[in-house]
Coordinates of C-alpha atoms in Angstrom, one line a residue:
X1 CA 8.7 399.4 199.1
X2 CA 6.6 399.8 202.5
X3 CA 7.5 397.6 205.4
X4 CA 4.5 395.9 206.6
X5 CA 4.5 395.7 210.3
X6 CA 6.0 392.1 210.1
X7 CA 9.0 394.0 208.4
X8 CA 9.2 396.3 211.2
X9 CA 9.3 393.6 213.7
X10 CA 11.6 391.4 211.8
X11 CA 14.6 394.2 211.7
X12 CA 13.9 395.3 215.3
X13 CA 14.5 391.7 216.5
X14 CA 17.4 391.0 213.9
X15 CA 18.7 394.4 215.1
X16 CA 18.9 393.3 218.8
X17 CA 21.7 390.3 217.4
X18 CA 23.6 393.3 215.8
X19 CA 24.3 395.2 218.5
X20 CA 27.5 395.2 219.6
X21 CA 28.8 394.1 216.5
X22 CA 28.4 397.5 214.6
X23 CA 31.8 398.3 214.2
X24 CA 32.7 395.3 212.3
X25 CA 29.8 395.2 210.6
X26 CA 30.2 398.7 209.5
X27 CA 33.7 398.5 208.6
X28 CA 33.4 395.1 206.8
X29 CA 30.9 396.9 204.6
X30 CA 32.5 400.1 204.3
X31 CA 35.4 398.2 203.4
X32 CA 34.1 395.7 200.9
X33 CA 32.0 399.0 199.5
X34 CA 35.5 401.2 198.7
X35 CA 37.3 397.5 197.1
X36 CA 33.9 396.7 195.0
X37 CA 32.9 400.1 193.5
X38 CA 36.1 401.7 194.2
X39 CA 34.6 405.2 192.8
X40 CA 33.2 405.5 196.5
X41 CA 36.7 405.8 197.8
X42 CA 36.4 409.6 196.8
X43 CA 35.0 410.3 199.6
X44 CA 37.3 409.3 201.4
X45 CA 40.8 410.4 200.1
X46 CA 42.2 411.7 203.2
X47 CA 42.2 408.7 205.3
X48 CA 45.8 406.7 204.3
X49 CA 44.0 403.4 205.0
X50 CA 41.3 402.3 203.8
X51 CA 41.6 398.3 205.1
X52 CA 38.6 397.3 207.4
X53 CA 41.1 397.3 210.4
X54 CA 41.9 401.0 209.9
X55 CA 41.1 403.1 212.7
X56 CA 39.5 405.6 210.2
X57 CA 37.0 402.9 208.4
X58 CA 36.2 401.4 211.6
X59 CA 35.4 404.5 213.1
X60 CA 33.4 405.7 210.0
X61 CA 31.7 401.9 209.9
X62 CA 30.8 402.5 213.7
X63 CA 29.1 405.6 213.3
X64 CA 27.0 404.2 210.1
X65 CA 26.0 401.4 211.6
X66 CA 24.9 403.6 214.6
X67 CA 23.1 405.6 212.6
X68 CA 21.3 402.8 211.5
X69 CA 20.9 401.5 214.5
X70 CA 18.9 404.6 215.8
X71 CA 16.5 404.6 212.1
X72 CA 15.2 401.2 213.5
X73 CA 14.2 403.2 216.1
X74 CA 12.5 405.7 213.8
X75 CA 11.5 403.2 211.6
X76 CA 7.8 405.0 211.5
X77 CA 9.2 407.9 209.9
X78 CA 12.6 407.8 208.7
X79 CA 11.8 410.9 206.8
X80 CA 11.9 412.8 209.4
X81 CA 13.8 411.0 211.8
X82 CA 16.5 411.2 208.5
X83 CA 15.9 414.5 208.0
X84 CA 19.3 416.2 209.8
X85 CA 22.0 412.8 208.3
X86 CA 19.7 413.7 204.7
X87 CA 21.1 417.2 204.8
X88 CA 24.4 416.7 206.1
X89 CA 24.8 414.3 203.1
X90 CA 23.1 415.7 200.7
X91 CA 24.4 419.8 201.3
X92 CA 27.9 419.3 203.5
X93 CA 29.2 416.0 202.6
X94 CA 27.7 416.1 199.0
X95 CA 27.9 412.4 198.9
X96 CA 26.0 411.0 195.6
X97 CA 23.3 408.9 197.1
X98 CA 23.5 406.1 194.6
X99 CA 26.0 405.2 197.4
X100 CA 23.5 405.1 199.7
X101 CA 22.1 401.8 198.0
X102 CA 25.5 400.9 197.4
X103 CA 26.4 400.7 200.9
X104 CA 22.9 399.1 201.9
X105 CA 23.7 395.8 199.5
X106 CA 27.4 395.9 200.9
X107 CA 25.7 395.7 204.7
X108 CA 23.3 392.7 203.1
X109 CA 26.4 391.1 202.1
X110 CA 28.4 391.2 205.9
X111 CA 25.1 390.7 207.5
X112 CA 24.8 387.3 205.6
X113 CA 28.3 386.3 206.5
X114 CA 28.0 387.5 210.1
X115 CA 25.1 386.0 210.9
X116 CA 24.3 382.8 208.6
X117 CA 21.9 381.2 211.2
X118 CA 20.1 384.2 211.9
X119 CA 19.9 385.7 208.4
X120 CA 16.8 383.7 207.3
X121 CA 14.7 384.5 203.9
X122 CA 12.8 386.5 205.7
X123 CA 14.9 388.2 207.7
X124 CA 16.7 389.2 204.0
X125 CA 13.7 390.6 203.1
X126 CA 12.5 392.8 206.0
X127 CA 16.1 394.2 206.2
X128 CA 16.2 394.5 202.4
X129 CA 13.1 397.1 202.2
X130 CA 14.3 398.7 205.7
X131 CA 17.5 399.7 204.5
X132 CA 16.4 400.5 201.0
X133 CA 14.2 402.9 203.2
X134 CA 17.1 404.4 204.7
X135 CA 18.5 405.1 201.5
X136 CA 15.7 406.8 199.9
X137 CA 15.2 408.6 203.4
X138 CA 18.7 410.0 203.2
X139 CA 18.0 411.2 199.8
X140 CA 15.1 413.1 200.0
X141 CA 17.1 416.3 200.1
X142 CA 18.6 415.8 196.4
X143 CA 15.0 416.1 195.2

């Protein structure tokens, strides 16, 4: 899926009601990801809690959403702009990257519930592909 420039400007403007909010977004999502598809939770064994009011998930959802934060701004070539998170993943963390999309759909969901008024059809869409991007971005180093 390509985001047509309408896509681009759709997640950069949906983006900018976002920020701020990362943490819980992230951690909602991280969260609802580990209860959901509770095979995720390997990755993280050491932390004791894995609520979404634990310091460790919110942390951990704070620096996804981050990271997410700065692809919008490399939204022209996540590839690259990917390229260092893509082989942290994929050679350090050795995270499978079906979680990747995993974690996308689990953002979907929070975003929806965060944001009902804002999270039009189309906005659905754009942020759909974008973080389906992501995903496929951070897993170019499996191949």
């Amino acid at each position: 899926m390509s985001l047509s420039a309408a896509d681009k400007e759709t997640v950069k403007l949906f983006w900018k009601k976002v920020a701020g909010k990362q943490e819980d977004v992230g951690s909602d999502a991280l969260c609802r990801m580990m209860t959901v598809y509770p095979q995720t939770k390997t990755y993280f064994s050491h932390w004791n809690d894995l609520s979404s009011h634990s310091p460790y998930v919110r942390k951990h959802g704070k620096t996804v959403m981050n990271g997410i934060g700065e692809a919008v701004k490399k939204m022209d070539d996540l590839d690259g702009g990917l390229l260092a998170l893509s082989e942290l993943h994929a050679f350090k963390l050795r995270v499978d990257p079906t979680n990747f999309k995993i974690l996308s759909h689990n953002i979907l969901v929070v975003l929806a519930i965060m944001f009902p008024d804002e999270f039009t059809p189309v906005a659905h869409v754009a942020v759909d592909k974008f973080l389906q991007a992501v995903a496929k971005a951070l897993a170019e180093k499996y191949r």
